Protein backbone atom coordinates (compact mmCIF):
# COMPACT_ATOMS: atom_id res chain seq x y z
CA UNK A 1 0.00 0.00 0.00
CA UNK A 2 2.77 2.43 0.96
CA UNK A 3 4.53 1.85 -2.35
CA UNK A 4 1.34 2.58 -4.26
CA UNK A 5 0.93 5.90 -2.41
CA UNK A 6 4.58 6.81 -2.98
CA UNK A 7 4.29 5.94 -6.67
CA UNK A 8 1.23 8.18 -7.02
CA UNK A 9 3.01 11.04 -5.24
CA UNK A 10 6.10 10.67 -7.43
CA UNK A 11 3.95 10.53 -10.56
CA UNK A 12 2.09 13.71 -9.53
CA UNK A 13 5.38 15.50 -8.86
CA UNK A 14 6.76 14.47 -12.26
CA UNK A 15 3.56 15.54 -14.05
CA UNK A 16 3.62 18.89 -12.22
CA UNK A 17 7.29 19.45 -13.10
CA UNK A 18 6.76 18.65 -16.78
CA UNK A 19 3.58 20.74 -16.94
CA UNK A 20 5.10 23.84 -15.32
CA UNK A 21 8.41 23.68 -17.18
CA UNK A 22 7.29 22.69 -20.67
CA UNK A 23 3.68 23.83 -21.14
CA UNK A 24 4.01 27.07 -23.15
CA UNK A 25 1.46 29.16 -21.24
CA UNK A 26 3.88 29.45 -18.32
CA UNK A 27 6.12 31.66 -20.46
CA UNK A 28 9.85 32.05 -20.83
CA UNK A 29 12.79 31.76 -18.45
CA UNK A 30 14.81 34.69 -17.16
CA UNK A 31 18.38 34.63 -18.50
CA UNK A 32 21.42 36.45 -17.10
CA UNK A 33 20.93 39.53 -19.28
CA UNK A 34 17.38 39.99 -18.05
CA UNK A 35 18.41 39.33 -14.48
CA UNK A 36 20.92 42.18 -14.74
CA UNK A 37 18.19 44.39 -16.21
CA UNK A 38 15.92 43.68 -13.25
CA UNK A 39 18.74 44.24 -10.77
CA UNK A 40 19.27 47.73 -12.17
CA UNK A 41 15.78 48.68 -11.00
CA UNK A 42 15.52 50.54 -7.70
CA UNK A 43 12.45 48.42 -6.97
CA UNK A 44 14.36 45.11 -7.15
CA UNK A 45 16.31 43.56 -4.28
CA UNK A 46 17.13 40.07 -3.01
CA UNK A 47 16.06 38.51 -6.32
CA UNK A 48 12.54 40.01 -6.15
CA UNK A 49 10.62 43.13 -7.05
CA UNK A 50 9.55 44.90 -3.87
CA UNK A 51 6.44 46.90 -3.05
CA UNK A 52 7.12 50.62 -2.85
CA UNK A 53 4.41 50.94 -0.19
CA UNK A 54 6.15 50.31 3.13
CA UNK A 55 2.83 49.42 4.79
CA UNK A 56 2.59 46.21 2.76
CA UNK A 57 4.11 43.22 4.62
CA UNK A 58 7.18 41.98 2.70
CA UNK A 59 6.39 38.34 3.48
CA UNK A 60 3.05 36.97 4.67
CA UNK A 61 4.49 33.58 5.53
CA UNK A 62 3.46 30.18 4.19
CA UNK A 63 0.51 29.53 6.51
CA UNK A 64 -1.12 32.92 5.93
CA UNK A 65 -0.50 32.70 2.18
CA UNK A 66 -2.14 29.25 2.04
CA UNK A 67 -5.03 30.55 4.13
CA UNK A 68 -5.61 33.45 1.76
CA UNK A 69 -5.40 31.12 -1.25
CA UNK A 70 -7.86 28.66 0.31
CA UNK A 71 -10.35 31.42 1.08
CA UNK A 72 -9.96 32.89 -2.40
CA UNK A 73 -10.68 29.62 -4.20
CA UNK A 74 -13.39 28.26 -1.89
CA UNK A 75 -15.48 31.33 -1.03
CA UNK A 76 -18.60 31.53 -3.18
CA UNK A 77 -19.79 35.02 -4.04
CA UNK A 78 -23.60 35.29 -4.32
CA UNK A 79 -24.56 35.96 -7.94
CA UNK A 80 -20.86 36.03 -8.79
CA UNK A 81 -21.49 34.30 -12.12
CA UNK A 82 -24.35 34.83 -14.58
CA UNK A 83 -26.82 32.00 -15.07
CA UNK A 84 -26.69 32.36 -18.85
CA UNK A 85 -24.34 33.45 -21.60
CA UNK A 86 -24.06 37.24 -21.69
CA UNK A 87 -25.35 38.90 -24.83
CA UNK A 88 -22.67 40.63 -26.89
CA UNK A 89 -23.21 43.55 -29.24
CA UNK A 90 -21.38 42.72 -32.45
CA UNK A 91 -19.16 45.34 -34.08
CA UNK A 92 -19.00 45.81 -37.85
CA UNK A 93 -15.35 45.74 -38.89
CA UNK A 94 -15.99 48.56 -41.38
CA UNK A 95 -16.48 50.93 -38.45
CA UNK A 96 -12.88 50.37 -37.36
CA UNK A 97 -11.66 51.76 -40.68
CA UNK A 98 -13.27 55.14 -40.10
CA UNK A 99 -10.72 57.93 -39.96
CA UNK A 100 -10.51 60.67 -37.32
CA UNK A 101 -12.79 58.86 -34.88
CA UNK A 102 -12.28 57.80 -31.28
CA UNK A 103 -13.45 54.25 -30.60
CA UNK A 104 -13.59 51.98 -27.57
CA UNK A 105 -14.62 48.30 -27.59
CA UNK A 106 -14.81 46.15 -24.47
CA UNK A 107 -14.15 42.43 -25.02
CA UNK A 108 -14.75 41.29 -21.45
CA UNK A 109 -12.18 40.82 -18.66
CA UNK A 110 -9.87 43.86 -18.91
CA UNK A 111 -9.53 43.62 -22.69
CA UNK A 112 -10.22 46.81 -24.64
CA UNK A 113 -9.65 48.05 -28.17
CA UNK A 114 -8.95 51.78 -28.18
CA UNK A 115 -8.57 53.98 -31.21
CA UNK A 116 -7.49 57.55 -30.58
CA UNK A 117 -5.12 60.07 -32.13
CA UNK A 118 -4.86 57.82 -35.20
CA UNK A 119 -3.46 54.95 -33.10
CA UNK A 120 -5.03 51.51 -32.67
CA UNK A 121 -4.32 50.10 -29.22
CA UNK A 122 -5.21 46.81 -27.52
CA UNK A 123 -5.16 46.71 -23.72
CA UNK A 124 -4.77 43.35 -21.95
CA UNK A 125 -6.07 41.30 -24.90
CA UNK A 126 -7.54 38.22 -23.24
CA UNK A 127 -9.74 36.67 -25.94
CA UNK A 128 -9.56 33.04 -24.78
CA UNK A 129 -12.35 30.98 -23.23
CA UNK A 130 -10.57 30.32 -19.92
CA UNK A 131 -8.25 32.61 -17.95
CA UNK A 132 -5.91 29.88 -16.74
CA UNK A 133 -2.75 28.05 -17.84
CA UNK A 134 -4.94 25.13 -18.98
CA UNK A 135 -8.67 24.97 -19.87
CA UNK A 136 -9.26 22.42 -17.10
CA UNK A 137 -8.04 24.86 -14.45
CA UNK A 138 -10.53 27.69 -14.81
CA UNK A 139 -14.10 28.70 -15.54
CA UNK A 140 -15.35 29.71 -18.98
CA UNK A 141 -15.72 33.39 -19.77
CA UNK A 142 -19.23 34.83 -19.43
CA UNK A 143 -19.57 35.62 -23.15
CA UNK A 144 -18.95 32.83 -25.66
CA UNK A 145 -18.78 35.33 -28.53
CA UNK A 146 -16.48 38.32 -29.00
CA UNK A 147 -17.73 41.69 -30.27
CA UNK A 148 -15.43 41.22 -33.25
CA UNK A 149 -13.20 38.31 -34.23
CA UNK A 150 -9.43 38.65 -34.00
CA UNK A 151 -8.96 38.20 -37.74
CA UNK A 152 -11.29 41.16 -38.37
CA UNK A 153 -9.29 43.56 -36.22
CA UNK A 154 -7.19 46.16 -38.06
CA UNK A 155 -3.43 46.46 -37.70
CA UNK A 156 -2.57 47.24 -34.09
CA UNK A 157 -0.04 49.97 -33.33
CA UNK A 158 0.40 48.92 -29.71
CA UNK A 159 -0.53 46.20 -27.27
CA UNK A 160 -0.40 47.30 -23.63
CA UNK A 161 -0.13 44.60 -20.94
CA UNK A 162 -0.76 45.69 -17.35
CA UNK A 163 0.61 42.53 -15.70
CA UNK A 164 1.07 38.83 -16.36
CA UNK A 165 -1.96 37.22 -14.71
CA UNK A 166 -3.83 34.88 -17.03
CA UNK A 167 -6.89 37.12 -17.33
CA UNK A 168 -4.65 39.88 -18.71
CA UNK A 169 -1.87 38.07 -20.57
CA UNK A 170 -3.17 35.14 -22.61
CA UNK A 171 -0.94 32.82 -24.63
CA UNK A 172 -3.42 31.97 -27.39
CA UNK A 173 -4.44 35.60 -27.84
CA UNK A 174 -0.83 36.76 -28.19
CA UNK A 175 -0.14 34.05 -30.78
CA UNK A 176 -3.28 34.94 -32.76
CA UNK A 177 -2.44 38.66 -32.71
CA UNK A 178 1.30 38.66 -33.33
CA UNK A 179 1.17 39.30 -37.10
CA UNK A 180 -1.09 42.32 -36.54
CA UNK A 181 0.90 44.08 -33.80
CA UNK A 182 3.66 46.63 -34.33
CA UNK A 183 4.81 47.08 -30.73
CA UNK A 184 4.22 45.87 -27.17
CA UNK A 185 4.41 47.97 -23.99
CA UNK A 186 4.72 45.85 -20.85
CA UNK A 187 6.01 46.01 -17.26
CA UNK A 188 9.47 44.71 -16.43
CA UNK A 189 9.48 40.92 -16.48
CA UNK A 190 6.73 40.38 -19.04
CA UNK A 191 8.82 40.72 -22.19
CA UNK A 192 10.46 37.33 -21.68
CA UNK A 193 7.07 35.62 -22.13
CA UNK A 194 6.35 37.40 -25.41
CA UNK A 195 9.74 36.46 -26.82
CA UNK A 196 9.32 32.82 -25.78
CA UNK A 197 5.80 32.47 -27.13
CA UNK A 198 5.61 33.99 -30.55
CA UNK A 199 9.20 34.65 -31.45
CA UNK A 200 8.43 38.33 -30.99
CA UNK A 201 11.61 40.34 -31.47
CA UNK A 202 12.94 42.23 -28.45
CA UNK A 203 13.03 45.37 -30.61
CA UNK A 204 9.21 45.21 -30.74
CA UNK A 205 8.92 45.14 -26.94
CA UNK A 206 9.31 48.05 -24.53
CA UNK A 207 9.54 47.03 -20.87
CA UNK A 208 8.84 49.76 -18.34
CA UNK A 209 9.69 50.11 -14.66
CA UNK A 210 7.34 51.93 -12.29
CA UNK A 211 6.85 55.59 -13.25
CA UNK A 212 8.76 55.30 -16.50
CA UNK A 213 7.11 56.99 -19.47
CA UNK A 214 7.21 56.55 -23.24
CA UNK A 215 5.51 58.21 -26.19
CA UNK A 216 3.33 56.56 -28.82
CA UNK A 217 2.87 59.21 -31.47
CA UNK A 218 1.43 62.11 -29.49
CA UNK A 219 0.13 59.82 -26.72
CA UNK A 220 2.09 59.68 -23.46
CA UNK A 221 2.13 56.26 -21.75
CA UNK A 222 3.09 56.03 -18.07
CA UNK A 223 3.73 52.81 -16.15
CA UNK A 224 2.16 53.41 -12.73
CA UNK A 225 2.39 51.01 -9.76
CA UNK A 226 -0.66 49.22 -8.39
CA UNK A 227 -1.09 46.87 -5.44
CA UNK A 228 -2.07 43.37 -6.59
CA UNK A 229 -1.28 39.84 -5.50
CA UNK A 230 1.47 37.98 -7.34
CA UNK A 231 1.23 34.81 -9.39
CA UNK A 232 4.61 33.93 -10.85
CA UNK A 233 4.71 32.21 -14.21
mmCIF file of C-alpha atoms in Angstrom:
data_model
loop_
_atom_site.group_PDB
_atom_site.id
_atom_site.type_symbol
_atom_site.label_atom_id
_atom_site.label_comp_id
_atom_site.label_asym_id
_atom_site.label_seq_id
_atom_site.Cartn_x
_atom_site.Cartn_y
_atom_site.Cartn_z
ATOM 1 C CA UNK A 1 0.000 0.000 0.000
ATOM 2 C CA UNK A 2 2.768 2.427 0.961
ATOM 3 C CA UNK A 3 4.534 1.852 -2.351
ATOM 4 C CA UNK A 4 1.336 2.584 -4.258
ATOM 5 C CA UNK A 5 0.933 5.895 -2.412
ATOM 6 C CA UNK A 6 4.584 6.809 -2.979
ATOM 7 C CA UNK A 7 4.288 5.936 -6.668
ATOM 8 C CA UNK A 8 1.227 8.175 -7.022
ATOM 9 C CA UNK A 9 3.005 11.042 -5.242
ATOM 10 C CA UNK A 10 6.101 10.671 -7.431
ATOM 11 C CA UNK A 11 3.945 10.534 -10.564
ATOM 12 C CA UNK A 12 2.094 13.708 -9.532
ATOM 13 C CA UNK A 13 5.383 15.498 -8.855
ATOM 14 C CA UNK A 14 6.760 14.469 -12.262
ATOM 15 C CA UNK A 15 3.557 15.540 -14.046
ATOM 16 C CA UNK A 16 3.618 18.889 -12.222
ATOM 17 C CA UNK A 17 7.293 19.447 -13.096
ATOM 18 C CA UNK A 18 6.758 18.645 -16.779
ATOM 19 C CA UNK A 19 3.579 20.745 -16.937
ATOM 20 C CA UNK A 20 5.104 23.840 -15.319
ATOM 21 C CA UNK A 21 8.411 23.684 -17.177
ATOM 22 C CA UNK A 22 7.286 22.686 -20.670
ATOM 23 C CA UNK A 23 3.683 23.832 -21.137
ATOM 24 C CA UNK A 24 4.012 27.069 -23.152
ATOM 25 C CA UNK A 25 1.458 29.161 -21.239
ATOM 26 C CA UNK A 26 3.885 29.450 -18.323
ATOM 27 C CA UNK A 27 6.118 31.664 -20.457
ATOM 28 C CA UNK A 28 9.853 32.053 -20.829
ATOM 29 C CA UNK A 29 12.785 31.756 -18.450
ATOM 30 C CA UNK A 30 14.812 34.687 -17.163
ATOM 31 C CA UNK A 31 18.376 34.628 -18.497
ATOM 32 C CA UNK A 32 21.422 36.449 -17.096
ATOM 33 C CA UNK A 33 20.929 39.529 -19.279
ATOM 34 C CA UNK A 34 17.376 39.991 -18.052
ATOM 35 C CA UNK A 35 18.412 39.330 -14.480
ATOM 36 C CA UNK A 36 20.919 42.178 -14.745
ATOM 37 C CA UNK A 37 18.186 44.393 -16.212
ATOM 38 C CA UNK A 38 15.917 43.683 -13.252
ATOM 39 C CA UNK A 39 18.739 44.244 -10.772
ATOM 40 C CA UNK A 40 19.274 47.729 -12.172
ATOM 41 C CA UNK A 41 15.775 48.680 -11.002
ATOM 42 C CA UNK A 42 15.521 50.541 -7.701
ATOM 43 C CA UNK A 43 12.446 48.415 -6.967
ATOM 44 C CA UNK A 44 14.362 45.112 -7.153
ATOM 45 C CA UNK A 45 16.310 43.565 -4.279
ATOM 46 C CA UNK A 46 17.127 40.074 -3.005
ATOM 47 C CA UNK A 47 16.059 38.514 -6.321
ATOM 48 C CA UNK A 48 12.543 40.007 -6.148
ATOM 49 C CA UNK A 49 10.619 43.126 -7.051
ATOM 50 C CA UNK A 50 9.551 44.902 -3.866
ATOM 51 C CA UNK A 51 6.436 46.897 -3.053
ATOM 52 C CA UNK A 52 7.116 50.620 -2.845
ATOM 53 C CA UNK A 53 4.414 50.940 -0.188
ATOM 54 C CA UNK A 54 6.150 50.314 3.132
ATOM 55 C CA UNK A 55 2.830 49.421 4.791
ATOM 56 C CA UNK A 56 2.588 46.210 2.760
ATOM 57 C CA UNK A 57 4.106 43.215 4.620
ATOM 58 C CA UNK A 58 7.176 41.978 2.702
ATOM 59 C CA UNK A 59 6.386 38.340 3.484
ATOM 60 C CA UNK A 60 3.051 36.966 4.674
ATOM 61 C CA UNK A 61 4.493 33.575 5.533
ATOM 62 C CA UNK A 62 3.458 30.182 4.189
ATOM 63 C CA UNK A 63 0.513 29.531 6.513
ATOM 64 C CA UNK A 64 -1.118 32.923 5.934
ATOM 65 C CA UNK A 65 -0.504 32.696 2.184
ATOM 66 C CA UNK A 66 -2.136 29.254 2.041
ATOM 67 C CA UNK A 67 -5.027 30.552 4.127
ATOM 68 C CA UNK A 68 -5.614 33.454 1.763
ATOM 69 C CA UNK A 69 -5.403 31.124 -1.252
ATOM 70 C CA UNK A 70 -7.857 28.661 0.310
ATOM 71 C CA UNK A 71 -10.351 31.415 1.083
ATOM 72 C CA UNK A 72 -9.959 32.893 -2.405
ATOM 73 C CA UNK A 73 -10.676 29.616 -4.202
ATOM 74 C CA UNK A 74 -13.394 28.264 -1.891
ATOM 75 C CA UNK A 75 -15.478 31.327 -1.027
ATOM 76 C CA UNK A 76 -18.599 31.531 -3.175
ATOM 77 C CA UNK A 77 -19.788 35.019 -4.044
ATOM 78 C CA UNK A 78 -23.597 35.295 -4.316
ATOM 79 C CA UNK A 79 -24.556 35.965 -7.935
ATOM 80 C CA UNK A 80 -20.858 36.034 -8.791
ATOM 81 C CA UNK A 81 -21.488 34.302 -12.122
ATOM 82 C CA UNK A 82 -24.348 34.833 -14.576
ATOM 83 C CA UNK A 83 -26.820 32.004 -15.067
ATOM 84 C CA UNK A 84 -26.693 32.365 -18.847
ATOM 85 C CA UNK A 85 -24.344 33.447 -21.602
ATOM 86 C CA UNK A 86 -24.063 37.241 -21.691
ATOM 87 C CA UNK A 87 -25.346 38.897 -24.834
ATOM 88 C CA UNK A 88 -22.669 40.630 -26.893
ATOM 89 C CA UNK A 89 -23.213 43.549 -29.235
ATOM 90 C CA UNK A 90 -21.385 42.722 -32.454
ATOM 91 C CA UNK A 91 -19.158 45.337 -34.085
ATOM 92 C CA UNK A 92 -19.003 45.811 -37.854
ATOM 93 C CA UNK A 93 -15.349 45.736 -38.891
ATOM 94 C CA UNK A 94 -15.990 48.557 -41.375
ATOM 95 C CA UNK A 95 -16.482 50.932 -38.445
ATOM 96 C CA UNK A 96 -12.884 50.367 -37.364
ATOM 97 C CA UNK A 97 -11.656 51.759 -40.681
ATOM 98 C CA UNK A 98 -13.271 55.138 -40.099
ATOM 99 C CA UNK A 99 -10.717 57.933 -39.963
ATOM 100 C CA UNK A 100 -10.514 60.673 -37.324
ATOM 101 C CA UNK A 101 -12.789 58.864 -34.883
ATOM 102 C CA UNK A 102 -12.276 57.803 -31.276
ATOM 103 C CA UNK A 103 -13.446 54.245 -30.600
ATOM 104 C CA UNK A 104 -13.591 51.976 -27.573
ATOM 105 C CA UNK A 105 -14.624 48.300 -27.589
ATOM 106 C CA UNK A 106 -14.809 46.147 -24.471
ATOM 107 C CA UNK A 107 -14.155 42.426 -25.020
ATOM 108 C CA UNK A 108 -14.755 41.286 -21.447
ATOM 109 C CA UNK A 109 -12.182 40.818 -18.662
ATOM 110 C CA UNK A 110 -9.869 43.857 -18.913
ATOM 111 C CA UNK A 111 -9.526 43.625 -22.693
ATOM 112 C CA UNK A 112 -10.224 46.813 -24.643
ATOM 113 C CA UNK A 113 -9.651 48.055 -28.171
ATOM 114 C CA UNK A 114 -8.955 51.781 -28.181
ATOM 115 C CA UNK A 115 -8.565 53.985 -31.209
ATOM 116 C CA UNK A 116 -7.492 57.552 -30.579
ATOM 117 C CA UNK A 117 -5.120 60.067 -32.128
ATOM 118 C CA UNK A 118 -4.855 57.817 -35.200
ATOM 119 C CA UNK A 119 -3.457 54.953 -33.101
ATOM 120 C CA UNK A 120 -5.026 51.510 -32.671
ATOM 121 C CA UNK A 121 -4.320 50.102 -29.220
ATOM 122 C CA UNK A 122 -5.214 46.809 -27.524
ATOM 123 C CA UNK A 123 -5.158 46.713 -23.724
ATOM 124 C CA UNK A 124 -4.772 43.353 -21.951
ATOM 125 C CA UNK A 125 -6.073 41.296 -24.902
ATOM 126 C CA UNK A 126 -7.536 38.221 -23.238
ATOM 127 C CA UNK A 127 -9.743 36.667 -25.943
ATOM 128 C CA UNK A 128 -9.562 33.045 -24.784
ATOM 129 C CA UNK A 129 -12.345 30.980 -23.226
ATOM 130 C CA UNK A 130 -10.572 30.323 -19.916
ATOM 131 C CA UNK A 131 -8.248 32.615 -17.950
ATOM 132 C CA UNK A 132 -5.911 29.875 -16.735
ATOM 133 C CA UNK A 133 -2.751 28.050 -17.836
ATOM 134 C CA UNK A 134 -4.942 25.131 -18.980
ATOM 135 C CA UNK A 135 -8.671 24.974 -19.868
ATOM 136 C CA UNK A 136 -9.263 22.416 -17.096
ATOM 137 C CA UNK A 137 -8.037 24.863 -14.448
ATOM 138 C CA UNK A 138 -10.532 27.691 -14.810
ATOM 139 C CA UNK A 139 -14.105 28.705 -15.536
ATOM 140 C CA UNK A 140 -15.348 29.709 -18.976
ATOM 141 C CA UNK A 141 -15.723 33.394 -19.765
ATOM 142 C CA UNK A 142 -19.228 34.830 -19.429
ATOM 143 C CA UNK A 143 -19.574 35.621 -23.145
ATOM 144 C CA UNK A 144 -18.955 32.835 -25.655
ATOM 145 C CA UNK A 145 -18.783 35.332 -28.533
ATOM 146 C CA UNK A 146 -16.475 38.317 -28.999
ATOM 147 C CA UNK A 147 -17.730 41.691 -30.269
ATOM 148 C CA UNK A 148 -15.426 41.221 -33.250
ATOM 149 C CA UNK A 149 -13.203 38.306 -34.232
ATOM 150 C CA UNK A 150 -9.429 38.653 -33.999
ATOM 151 C CA UNK A 151 -8.957 38.205 -37.738
ATOM 152 C CA UNK A 152 -11.289 41.162 -38.373
ATOM 153 C CA UNK A 153 -9.286 43.563 -36.222
ATOM 154 C CA UNK A 154 -7.194 46.157 -38.063
ATOM 155 C CA UNK A 155 -3.429 46.457 -37.699
ATOM 156 C CA UNK A 156 -2.573 47.235 -34.093
ATOM 157 C CA UNK A 157 -0.043 49.968 -33.327
ATOM 158 C CA UNK A 158 0.398 48.919 -29.713
ATOM 159 C CA UNK A 159 -0.531 46.196 -27.267
ATOM 160 C CA UNK A 160 -0.398 47.298 -23.630
ATOM 161 C CA UNK A 161 -0.130 44.603 -20.945
ATOM 162 C CA UNK A 162 -0.763 45.685 -17.348
ATOM 163 C CA UNK A 163 0.614 42.526 -15.705
ATOM 164 C CA UNK A 164 1.066 38.826 -16.365
ATOM 165 C CA UNK A 165 -1.964 37.220 -14.714
ATOM 166 C CA UNK A 166 -3.831 34.875 -17.034
ATOM 167 C CA UNK A 167 -6.887 37.123 -17.327
ATOM 168 C CA UNK A 168 -4.649 39.884 -18.709
ATOM 169 C CA UNK A 169 -1.866 38.069 -20.570
ATOM 170 C CA UNK A 170 -3.173 35.139 -22.610
ATOM 171 C CA UNK A 171 -0.936 32.822 -24.630
ATOM 172 C CA UNK A 172 -3.422 31.965 -27.389
ATOM 173 C CA UNK A 173 -4.442 35.601 -27.841
ATOM 174 C CA UNK A 174 -0.831 36.763 -28.189
ATOM 175 C CA UNK A 175 -0.144 34.052 -30.779
ATOM 176 C CA UNK A 176 -3.283 34.943 -32.757
ATOM 177 C CA UNK A 177 -2.443 38.663 -32.712
ATOM 178 C CA UNK A 178 1.299 38.659 -33.329
ATOM 179 C CA UNK A 179 1.166 39.300 -37.096
ATOM 180 C CA UNK A 180 -1.087 42.322 -36.541
ATOM 181 C CA UNK A 181 0.900 44.078 -33.802
ATOM 182 C CA UNK A 182 3.661 46.631 -34.334
ATOM 183 C CA UNK A 183 4.809 47.079 -30.728
ATOM 184 C CA UNK A 184 4.223 45.867 -27.174
ATOM 185 C CA UNK A 185 4.412 47.967 -23.992
ATOM 186 C CA UNK A 186 4.719 45.851 -20.853
ATOM 187 C CA UNK A 187 6.014 46.007 -17.262
ATOM 188 C CA UNK A 188 9.472 44.710 -16.426
ATOM 189 C CA UNK A 189 9.480 40.918 -16.476
ATOM 190 C CA UNK A 190 6.731 40.375 -19.040
ATOM 191 C CA UNK A 191 8.817 40.718 -22.190
ATOM 192 C CA UNK A 192 10.460 37.329 -21.677
ATOM 193 C CA UNK A 193 7.074 35.617 -22.126
ATOM 194 C CA UNK A 194 6.355 37.403 -25.405
ATOM 195 C CA UNK A 195 9.742 36.458 -26.821
ATOM 196 C CA UNK A 196 9.319 32.821 -25.780
ATOM 197 C CA UNK A 197 5.800 32.468 -27.133
ATOM 198 C CA UNK A 198 5.611 33.990 -30.551
ATOM 199 C CA UNK A 199 9.203 34.651 -31.453
ATOM 200 C CA UNK A 200 8.425 38.333 -30.993
ATOM 201 C CA UNK A 201 11.611 40.343 -31.468
ATOM 202 C CA UNK A 202 12.937 42.229 -28.451
ATOM 203 C CA UNK A 203 13.028 45.368 -30.610
ATOM 204 C CA UNK A 204 9.214 45.210 -30.742
ATOM 205 C CA UNK A 205 8.919 45.137 -26.942
ATOM 206 C CA UNK A 206 9.310 48.046 -24.530
ATOM 207 C CA UNK A 207 9.542 47.034 -20.869
ATOM 208 C CA UNK A 208 8.841 49.764 -18.337
ATOM 209 C CA UNK A 209 9.690 50.109 -14.665
ATOM 210 C CA UNK A 210 7.338 51.930 -12.292
ATOM 211 C CA UNK A 211 6.849 55.587 -13.253
ATOM 212 C CA UNK A 212 8.764 55.297 -16.501
ATOM 213 C CA UNK A 213 7.106 56.990 -19.472
ATOM 214 C CA UNK A 214 7.215 56.552 -23.235
ATOM 215 C CA UNK A 215 5.508 58.209 -26.185
ATOM 216 C CA UNK A 216 3.330 56.564 -28.819
ATOM 217 C CA UNK A 217 2.867 59.213 -31.474
ATOM 218 C CA UNK A 218 1.433 62.106 -29.487
ATOM 219 C CA UNK A 219 0.134 59.818 -26.720
ATOM 220 C CA UNK A 220 2.086 59.678 -23.460
ATOM 221 C CA UNK A 221 2.125 56.256 -21.749
ATOM 222 C CA UNK A 222 3.092 56.034 -18.068
ATOM 223 C CA UNK A 223 3.729 52.813 -16.145
ATOM 224 C CA UNK A 224 2.158 53.410 -12.734
ATOM 225 C CA UNK A 225 2.395 51.010 -9.761
ATOM 226 C CA UNK A 226 -0.659 49.217 -8.386
ATOM 227 C CA UNK A 227 -1.092 46.865 -5.441
ATOM 228 C CA UNK A 228 -2.073 43.374 -6.588
ATOM 229 C CA UNK A 229 -1.275 39.838 -5.497
ATOM 230 C CA UNK A 230 1.468 37.981 -7.335
ATOM 231 C CA UNK A 231 1.233 34.812 -9.385
ATOM 232 C CA UNK A 232 4.612 33.933 -10.850
ATOM 233 C CA UNK A 233 4.710 32.214 -14.213
#
